[in-house]
PDB file of C-alpha atoms in Angstrom:
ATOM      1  CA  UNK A   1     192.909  58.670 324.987  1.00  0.00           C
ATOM      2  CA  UNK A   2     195.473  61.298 325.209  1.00  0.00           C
ATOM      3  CA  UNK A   3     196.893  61.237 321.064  1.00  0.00           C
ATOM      4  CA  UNK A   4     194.343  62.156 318.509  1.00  0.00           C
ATOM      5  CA  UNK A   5     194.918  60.623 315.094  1.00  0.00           C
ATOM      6  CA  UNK A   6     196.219  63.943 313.494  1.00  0.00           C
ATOM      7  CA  UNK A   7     198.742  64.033 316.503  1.00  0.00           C
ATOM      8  CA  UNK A   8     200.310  60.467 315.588  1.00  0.00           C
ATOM      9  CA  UNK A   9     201.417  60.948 312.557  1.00  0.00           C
ATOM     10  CA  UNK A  10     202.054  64.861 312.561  1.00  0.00           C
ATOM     11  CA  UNK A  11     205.260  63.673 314.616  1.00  0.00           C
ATOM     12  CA  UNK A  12     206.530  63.024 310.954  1.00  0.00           C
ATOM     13  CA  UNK A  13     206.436  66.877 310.513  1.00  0.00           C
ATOM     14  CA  UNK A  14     209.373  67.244 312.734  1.00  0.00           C
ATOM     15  CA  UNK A  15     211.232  64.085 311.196  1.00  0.00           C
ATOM     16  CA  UNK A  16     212.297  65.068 307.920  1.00  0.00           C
ATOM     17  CA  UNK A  17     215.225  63.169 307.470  1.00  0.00           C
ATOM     18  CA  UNK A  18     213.550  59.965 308.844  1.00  0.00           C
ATOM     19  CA  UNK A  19     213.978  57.076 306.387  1.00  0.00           C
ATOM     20  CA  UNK A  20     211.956  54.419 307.220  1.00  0.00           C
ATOM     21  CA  UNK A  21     208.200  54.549 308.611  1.00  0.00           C
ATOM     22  CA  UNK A  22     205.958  52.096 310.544  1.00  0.00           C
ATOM     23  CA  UNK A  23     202.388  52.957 311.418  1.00  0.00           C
ATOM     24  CA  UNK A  24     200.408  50.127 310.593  1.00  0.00           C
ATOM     25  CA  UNK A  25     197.547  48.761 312.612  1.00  0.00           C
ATOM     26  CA  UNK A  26     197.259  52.615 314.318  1.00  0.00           C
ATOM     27  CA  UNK A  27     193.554  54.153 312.541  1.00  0.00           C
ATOM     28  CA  UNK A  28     195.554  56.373 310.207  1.00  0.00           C
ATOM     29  CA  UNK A  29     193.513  58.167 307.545  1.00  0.00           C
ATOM     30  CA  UNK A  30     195.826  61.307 306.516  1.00  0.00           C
ATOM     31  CA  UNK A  31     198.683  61.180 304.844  1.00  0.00           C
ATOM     32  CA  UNK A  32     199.468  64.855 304.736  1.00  0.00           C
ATOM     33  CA  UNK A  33     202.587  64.914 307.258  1.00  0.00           C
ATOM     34  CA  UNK A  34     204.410  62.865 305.437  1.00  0.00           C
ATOM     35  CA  UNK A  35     204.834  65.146 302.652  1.00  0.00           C
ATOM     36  CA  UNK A  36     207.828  66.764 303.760  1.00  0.00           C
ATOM     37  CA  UNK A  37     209.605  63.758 304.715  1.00  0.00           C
ATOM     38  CA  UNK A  38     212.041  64.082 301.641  1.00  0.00           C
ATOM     39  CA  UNK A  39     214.562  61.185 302.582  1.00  0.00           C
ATOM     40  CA  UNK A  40     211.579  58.699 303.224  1.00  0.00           C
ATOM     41  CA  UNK A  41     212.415  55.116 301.942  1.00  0.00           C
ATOM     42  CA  UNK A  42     210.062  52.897 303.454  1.00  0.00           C
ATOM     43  CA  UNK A  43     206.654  53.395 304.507  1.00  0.00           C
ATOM     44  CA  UNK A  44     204.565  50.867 306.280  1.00  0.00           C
ATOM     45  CA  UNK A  45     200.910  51.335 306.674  1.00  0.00           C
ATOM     46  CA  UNK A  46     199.377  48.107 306.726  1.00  0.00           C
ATOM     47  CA  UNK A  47     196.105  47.888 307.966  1.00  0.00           C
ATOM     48  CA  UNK A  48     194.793  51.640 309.022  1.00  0.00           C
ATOM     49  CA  UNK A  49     191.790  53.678 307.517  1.00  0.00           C
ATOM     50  CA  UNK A  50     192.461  55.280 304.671  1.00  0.00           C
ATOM     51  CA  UNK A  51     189.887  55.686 302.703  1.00  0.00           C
ATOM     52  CA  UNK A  52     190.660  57.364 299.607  1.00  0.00           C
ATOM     53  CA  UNK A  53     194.015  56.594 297.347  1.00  0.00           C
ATOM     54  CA  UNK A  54     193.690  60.351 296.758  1.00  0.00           C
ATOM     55  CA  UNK A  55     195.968  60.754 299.835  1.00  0.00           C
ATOM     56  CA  UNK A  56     198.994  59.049 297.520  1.00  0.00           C
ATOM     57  CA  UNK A  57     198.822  63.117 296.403  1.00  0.00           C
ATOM     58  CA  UNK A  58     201.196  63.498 299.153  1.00  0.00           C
ATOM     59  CA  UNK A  59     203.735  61.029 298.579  1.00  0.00           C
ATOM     60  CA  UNK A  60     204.120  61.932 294.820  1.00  0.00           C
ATOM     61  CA  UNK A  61     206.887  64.187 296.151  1.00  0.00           C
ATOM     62  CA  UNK A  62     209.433  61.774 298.198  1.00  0.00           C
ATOM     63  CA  UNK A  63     211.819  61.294 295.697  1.00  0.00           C
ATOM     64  CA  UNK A  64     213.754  58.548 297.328  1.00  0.00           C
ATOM     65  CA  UNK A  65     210.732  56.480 298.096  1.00  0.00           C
ATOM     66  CA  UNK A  66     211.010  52.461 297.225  1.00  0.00           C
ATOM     67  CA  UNK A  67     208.965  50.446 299.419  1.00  0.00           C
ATOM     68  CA  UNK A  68     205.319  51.022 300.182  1.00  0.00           C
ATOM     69  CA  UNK A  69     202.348  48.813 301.992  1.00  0.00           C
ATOM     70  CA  UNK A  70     199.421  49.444 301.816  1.00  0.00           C
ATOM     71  CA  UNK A  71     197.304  46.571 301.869  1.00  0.00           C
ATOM     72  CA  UNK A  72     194.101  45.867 303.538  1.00  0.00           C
ATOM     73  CA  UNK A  73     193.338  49.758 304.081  1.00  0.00           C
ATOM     74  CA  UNK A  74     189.156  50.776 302.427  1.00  0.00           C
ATOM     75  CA  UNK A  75     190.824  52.468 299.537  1.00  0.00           C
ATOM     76  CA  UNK A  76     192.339  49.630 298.071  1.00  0.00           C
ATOM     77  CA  UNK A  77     189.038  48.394 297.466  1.00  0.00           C
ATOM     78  CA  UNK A  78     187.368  45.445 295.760  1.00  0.00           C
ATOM     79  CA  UNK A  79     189.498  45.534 292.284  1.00  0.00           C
ATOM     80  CA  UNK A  80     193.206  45.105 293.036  1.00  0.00           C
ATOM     81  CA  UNK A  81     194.253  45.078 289.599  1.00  0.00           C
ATOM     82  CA  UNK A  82     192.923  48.945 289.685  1.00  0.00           C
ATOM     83  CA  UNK A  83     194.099  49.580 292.979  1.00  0.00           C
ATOM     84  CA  UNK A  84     197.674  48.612 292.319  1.00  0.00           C
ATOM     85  CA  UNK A  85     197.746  50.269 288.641  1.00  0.00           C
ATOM     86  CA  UNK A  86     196.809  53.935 290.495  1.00  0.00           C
ATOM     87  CA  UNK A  87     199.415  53.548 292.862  1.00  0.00           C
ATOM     88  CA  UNK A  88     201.766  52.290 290.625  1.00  0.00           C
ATOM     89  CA  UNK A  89     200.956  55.562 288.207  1.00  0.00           C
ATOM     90  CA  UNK A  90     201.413  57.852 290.511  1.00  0.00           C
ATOM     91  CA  UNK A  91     204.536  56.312 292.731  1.00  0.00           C
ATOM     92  CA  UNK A  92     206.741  54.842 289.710  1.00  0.00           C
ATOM     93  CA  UNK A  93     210.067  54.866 291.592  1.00  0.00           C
ATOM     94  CA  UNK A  94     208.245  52.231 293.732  1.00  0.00           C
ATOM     95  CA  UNK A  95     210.375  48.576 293.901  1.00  0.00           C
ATOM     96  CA  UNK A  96     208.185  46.826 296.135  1.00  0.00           C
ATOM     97  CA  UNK A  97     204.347  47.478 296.970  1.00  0.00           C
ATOM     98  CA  UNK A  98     202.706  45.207 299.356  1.00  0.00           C
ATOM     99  CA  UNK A  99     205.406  43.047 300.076  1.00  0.00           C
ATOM    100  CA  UNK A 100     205.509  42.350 295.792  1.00  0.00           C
ATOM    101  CA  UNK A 101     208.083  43.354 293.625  1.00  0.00           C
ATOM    102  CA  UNK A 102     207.470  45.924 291.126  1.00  0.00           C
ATOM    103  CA  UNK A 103     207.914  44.916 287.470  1.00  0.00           C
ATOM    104  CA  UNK A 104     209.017  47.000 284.136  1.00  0.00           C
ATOM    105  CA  UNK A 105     205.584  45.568 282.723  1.00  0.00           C
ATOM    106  CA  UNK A 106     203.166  46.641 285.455  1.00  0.00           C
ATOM    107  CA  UNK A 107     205.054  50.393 285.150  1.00  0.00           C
ATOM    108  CA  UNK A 108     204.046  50.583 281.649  1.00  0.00           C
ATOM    109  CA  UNK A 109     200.602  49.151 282.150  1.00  0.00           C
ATOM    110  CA  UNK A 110     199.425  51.480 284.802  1.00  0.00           C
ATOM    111  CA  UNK A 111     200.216  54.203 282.711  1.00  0.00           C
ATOM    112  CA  UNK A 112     197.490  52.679 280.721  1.00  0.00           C
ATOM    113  CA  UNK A 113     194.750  51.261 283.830  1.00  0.00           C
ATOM    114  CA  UNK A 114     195.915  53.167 286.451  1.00  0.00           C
ATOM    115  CA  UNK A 115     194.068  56.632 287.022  1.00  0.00           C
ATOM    116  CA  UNK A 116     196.547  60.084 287.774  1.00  0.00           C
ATOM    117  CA  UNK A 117     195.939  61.649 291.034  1.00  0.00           C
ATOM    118  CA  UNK A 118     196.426  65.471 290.969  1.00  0.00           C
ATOM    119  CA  UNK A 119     194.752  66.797 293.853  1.00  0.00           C
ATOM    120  CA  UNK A 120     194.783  65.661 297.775  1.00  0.00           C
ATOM    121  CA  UNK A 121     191.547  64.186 299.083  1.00  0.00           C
ATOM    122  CA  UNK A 122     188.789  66.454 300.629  1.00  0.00           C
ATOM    123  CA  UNK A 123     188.994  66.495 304.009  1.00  0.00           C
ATOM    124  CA  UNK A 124     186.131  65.098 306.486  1.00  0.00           C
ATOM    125  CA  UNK A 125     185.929  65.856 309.883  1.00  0.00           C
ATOM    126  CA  UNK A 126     187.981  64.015 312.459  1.00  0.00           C
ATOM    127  CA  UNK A 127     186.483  61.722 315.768  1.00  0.00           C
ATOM    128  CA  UNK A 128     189.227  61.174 318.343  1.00  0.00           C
ATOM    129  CA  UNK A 129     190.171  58.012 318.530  1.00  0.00           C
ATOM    130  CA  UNK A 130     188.357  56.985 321.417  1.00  0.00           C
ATOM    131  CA  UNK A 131     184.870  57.763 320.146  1.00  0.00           C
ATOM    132  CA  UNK A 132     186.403  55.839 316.738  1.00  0.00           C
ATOM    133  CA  UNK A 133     187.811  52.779 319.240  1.00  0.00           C
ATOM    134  CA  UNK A 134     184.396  52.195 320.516  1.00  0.00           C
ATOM    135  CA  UNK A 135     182.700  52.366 317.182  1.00  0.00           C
ATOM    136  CA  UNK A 136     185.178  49.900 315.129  1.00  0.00           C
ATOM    137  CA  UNK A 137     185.629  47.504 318.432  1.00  0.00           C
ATOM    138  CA  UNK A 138     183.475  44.965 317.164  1.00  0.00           C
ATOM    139  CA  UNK A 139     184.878  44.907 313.375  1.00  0.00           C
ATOM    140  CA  UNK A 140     188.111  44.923 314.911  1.00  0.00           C
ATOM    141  CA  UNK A 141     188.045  42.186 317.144  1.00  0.00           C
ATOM    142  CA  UNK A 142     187.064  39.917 314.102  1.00  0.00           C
ATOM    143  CA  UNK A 143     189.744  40.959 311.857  1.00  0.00           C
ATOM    144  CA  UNK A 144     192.955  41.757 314.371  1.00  0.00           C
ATOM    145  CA  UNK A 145     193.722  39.243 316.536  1.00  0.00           C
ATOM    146  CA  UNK A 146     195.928  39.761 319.446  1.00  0.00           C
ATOM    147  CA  UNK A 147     198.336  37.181 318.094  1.00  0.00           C
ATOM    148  CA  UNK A 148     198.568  39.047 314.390  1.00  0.00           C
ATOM    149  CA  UNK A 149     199.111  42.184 315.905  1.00  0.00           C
ATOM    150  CA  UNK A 150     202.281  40.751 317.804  1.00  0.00           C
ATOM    151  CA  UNK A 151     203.305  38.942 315.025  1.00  0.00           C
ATOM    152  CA  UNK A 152     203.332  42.018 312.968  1.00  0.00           C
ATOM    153  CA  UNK A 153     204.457  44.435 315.290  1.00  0.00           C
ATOM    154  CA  UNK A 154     207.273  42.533 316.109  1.00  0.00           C
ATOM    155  CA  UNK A 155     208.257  42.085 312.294  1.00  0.00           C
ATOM    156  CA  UNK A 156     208.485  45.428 311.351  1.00  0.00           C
ATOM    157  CA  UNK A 157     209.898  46.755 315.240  1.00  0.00           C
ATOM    158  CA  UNK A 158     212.955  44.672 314.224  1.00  0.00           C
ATOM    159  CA  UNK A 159     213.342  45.999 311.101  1.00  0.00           C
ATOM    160  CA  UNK A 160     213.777  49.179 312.691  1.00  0.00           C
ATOM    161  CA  UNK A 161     215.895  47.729 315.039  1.00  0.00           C
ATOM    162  CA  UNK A 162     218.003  45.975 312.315  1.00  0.00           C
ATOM    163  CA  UNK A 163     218.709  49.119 310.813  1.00  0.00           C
ATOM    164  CA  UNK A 164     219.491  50.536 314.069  1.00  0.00           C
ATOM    165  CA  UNK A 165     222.349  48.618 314.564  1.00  0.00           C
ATOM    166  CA  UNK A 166     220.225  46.904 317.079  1.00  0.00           C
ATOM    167  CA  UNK A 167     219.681  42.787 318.394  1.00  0.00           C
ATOM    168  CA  UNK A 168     216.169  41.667 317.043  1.00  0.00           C
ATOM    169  CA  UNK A 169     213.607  41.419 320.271  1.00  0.00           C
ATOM    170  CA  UNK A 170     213.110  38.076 320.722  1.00  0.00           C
ATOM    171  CA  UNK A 171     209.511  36.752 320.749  1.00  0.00           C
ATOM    172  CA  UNK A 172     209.251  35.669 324.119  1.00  0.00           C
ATOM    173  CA  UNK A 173     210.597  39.610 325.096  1.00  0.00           C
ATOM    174  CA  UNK A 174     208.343  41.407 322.862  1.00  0.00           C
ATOM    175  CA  UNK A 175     205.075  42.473 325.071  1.00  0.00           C
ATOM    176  CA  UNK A 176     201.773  41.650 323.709  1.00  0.00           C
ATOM    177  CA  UNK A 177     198.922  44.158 324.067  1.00  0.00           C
ATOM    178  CA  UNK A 178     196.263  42.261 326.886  1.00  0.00           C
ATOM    179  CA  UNK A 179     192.930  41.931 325.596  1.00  0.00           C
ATOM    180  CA  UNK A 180     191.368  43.527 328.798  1.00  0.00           C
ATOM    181  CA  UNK A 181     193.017  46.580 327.580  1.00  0.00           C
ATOM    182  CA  UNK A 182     190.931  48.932 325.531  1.00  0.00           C
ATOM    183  CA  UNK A 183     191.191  49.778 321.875  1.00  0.00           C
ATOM    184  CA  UNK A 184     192.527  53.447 323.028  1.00  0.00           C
ATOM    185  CA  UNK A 185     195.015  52.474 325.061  1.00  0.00           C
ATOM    186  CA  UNK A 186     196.765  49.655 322.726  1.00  0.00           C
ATOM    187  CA  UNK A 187     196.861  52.101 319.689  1.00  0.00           C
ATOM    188  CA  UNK A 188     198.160  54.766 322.270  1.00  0.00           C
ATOM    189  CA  UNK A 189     200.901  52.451 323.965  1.00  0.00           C
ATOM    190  CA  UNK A 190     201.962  51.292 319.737  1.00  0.00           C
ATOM    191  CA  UNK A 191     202.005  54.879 318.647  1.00  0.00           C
ATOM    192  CA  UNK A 192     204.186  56.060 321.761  1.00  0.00           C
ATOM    193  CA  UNK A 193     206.377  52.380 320.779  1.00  0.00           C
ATOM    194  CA  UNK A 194     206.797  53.632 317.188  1.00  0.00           C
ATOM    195  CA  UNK A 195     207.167  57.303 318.142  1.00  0.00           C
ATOM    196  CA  UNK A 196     210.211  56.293 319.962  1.00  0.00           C
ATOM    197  CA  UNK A 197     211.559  54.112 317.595  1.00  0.00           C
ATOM    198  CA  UNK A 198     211.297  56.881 315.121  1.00  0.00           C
ATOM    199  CA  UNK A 199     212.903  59.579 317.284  1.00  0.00           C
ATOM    200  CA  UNK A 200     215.770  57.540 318.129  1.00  0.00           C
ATOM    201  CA  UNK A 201     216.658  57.440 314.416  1.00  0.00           C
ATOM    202  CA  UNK A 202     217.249  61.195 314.276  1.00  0.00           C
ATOM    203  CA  UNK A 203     219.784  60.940 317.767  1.00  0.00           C
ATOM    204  CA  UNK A 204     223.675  61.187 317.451  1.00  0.00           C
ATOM    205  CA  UNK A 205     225.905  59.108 319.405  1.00  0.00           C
ATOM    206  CA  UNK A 206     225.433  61.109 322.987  1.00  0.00           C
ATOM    207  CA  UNK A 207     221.952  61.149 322.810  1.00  0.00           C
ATOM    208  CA  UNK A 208     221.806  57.565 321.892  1.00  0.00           C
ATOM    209  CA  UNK A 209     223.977  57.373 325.314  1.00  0.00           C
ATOM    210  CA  UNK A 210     221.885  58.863 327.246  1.00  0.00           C
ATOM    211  CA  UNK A 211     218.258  57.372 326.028  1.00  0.00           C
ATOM    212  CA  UNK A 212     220.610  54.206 326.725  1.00  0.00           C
ATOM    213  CA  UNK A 213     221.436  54.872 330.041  1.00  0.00           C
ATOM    214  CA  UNK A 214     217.745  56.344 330.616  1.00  0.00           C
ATOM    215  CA  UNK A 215     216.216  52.835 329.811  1.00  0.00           C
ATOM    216  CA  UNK A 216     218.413  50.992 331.266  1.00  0.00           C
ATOM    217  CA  UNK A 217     217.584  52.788 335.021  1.00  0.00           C
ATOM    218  CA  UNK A 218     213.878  52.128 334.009  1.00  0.00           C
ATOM    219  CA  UNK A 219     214.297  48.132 333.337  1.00  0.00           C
ATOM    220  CA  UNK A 220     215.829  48.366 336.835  1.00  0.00           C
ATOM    221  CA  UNK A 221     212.993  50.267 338.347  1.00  0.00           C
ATOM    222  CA  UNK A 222     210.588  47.789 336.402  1.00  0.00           C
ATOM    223  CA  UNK A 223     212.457  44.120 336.895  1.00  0.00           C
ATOM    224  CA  UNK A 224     212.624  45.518 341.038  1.00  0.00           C
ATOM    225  CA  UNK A 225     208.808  46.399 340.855  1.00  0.00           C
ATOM    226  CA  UNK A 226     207.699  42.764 339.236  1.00  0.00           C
ATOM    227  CA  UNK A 227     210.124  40.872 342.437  1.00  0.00           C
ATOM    228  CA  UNK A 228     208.746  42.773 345.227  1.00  0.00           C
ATOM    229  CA  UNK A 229     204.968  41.816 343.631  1.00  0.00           C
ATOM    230  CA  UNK A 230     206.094  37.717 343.105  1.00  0.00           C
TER     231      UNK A 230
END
């Protein structure tokens, strides 16, 4: 695997005027480079490992922040009534978490269930994400299938596109990762995927141009390749 997990997200450092974030399904567990990402509006983490809500320390800062998911990561745990009352504590400009609206009600009442976070997690030491791959394989393959990951990928890669300005990929145009390929490489090929949807948010009209023109030699190269192989 050539990304690390710290390398994935860090790109974030160098984004701070990106508004909307998708990184689900991609073994994320630190939360720290998005705390300079002041104009962050939506963040998507569905699905990762993060293990402690301690790490919501870093997004108590992003002032314009309104949608969050973070569902079916360890630290929400076994009590979601708890769960949702610390996030909603510590995040109340928060409209929708986990796909659910936010109410004037559960504001109030997480001041009362939900528990303050005022320091970031402690840090544990990090496996690259191969050694990680092989370990979680098995738990993986249970839980993931190749047809939710799709299915989800696709959702929230036309939301970026939407706000893009873009078409929506249609289904039958949106590659699926093949099960012959290992854990490594799919979460390397969907972080370099999101990477690139991220970066072209930050381009001006030229350099949209040109990363235009750029993939539209490539397709070329590509739709050649796959006729000289039939």
């Amino acid at each position: 695997c050539f990304l690390s997990l710290p390398a994935q997200i860090s790109i974030c450092r160098d984004l701070p005027n990106i508004e909307v974030i998708t990184f689900s399904v991609n073994g994320i567990s630190d939360l720290e480079p998005l705390n300079q990402c002041q104009n962050l509006s939506e963040l998507y983490l569905r699905k990762n490992n993060i293990t402690s809500l301690n790490e919501l320390f870093y997004l108590k800062n992003l002032p314009r922040l309104r949608v969050l998911w973070l569902s079916e990561n360890p630290c929400c745990g076994s009590d979601p009534h708890r769960y949702r009352m610390t996030v909603l504590r510590n995040l109340p400009s928060l409209q929708k978490l986990d796909n659910q609206a936010v109410t004037e009600e559960e504001l109030s009442q997480a001041l009362v269930d939900g528990e303050e976070i005022t320091a970031p997690p402690a840090r544990r030491s990090m496996e690259n994400c191969c050694s990680e791959s092989t370990e979680s394989s098995a738990a993986e393959s249970t839980t993931e299938t190749e047809s939710e990951l799709l299915n989800f990928s696709l959702e929230e890669t036309n939301k970026i596109r939407e706000e893009l300005g873009m078409k929506p990929a249609p289904r039958d145009k949106f590659s699926s990762f093949s099960p012959r390929e290992t854990d490594c490489n799919r979460k390397k090929r969907n972080n370099v995927l999101n990477a690139i949807l991220l970066l072209t948010k930050e381009l001006d009209v030229e350099g949209l141009e040109l990363v235009q023109q750029t993939v539209g030699r490539r397709l070329q190269a590509v739709r050649k390749k796959e006729l000289q192989e039939e």
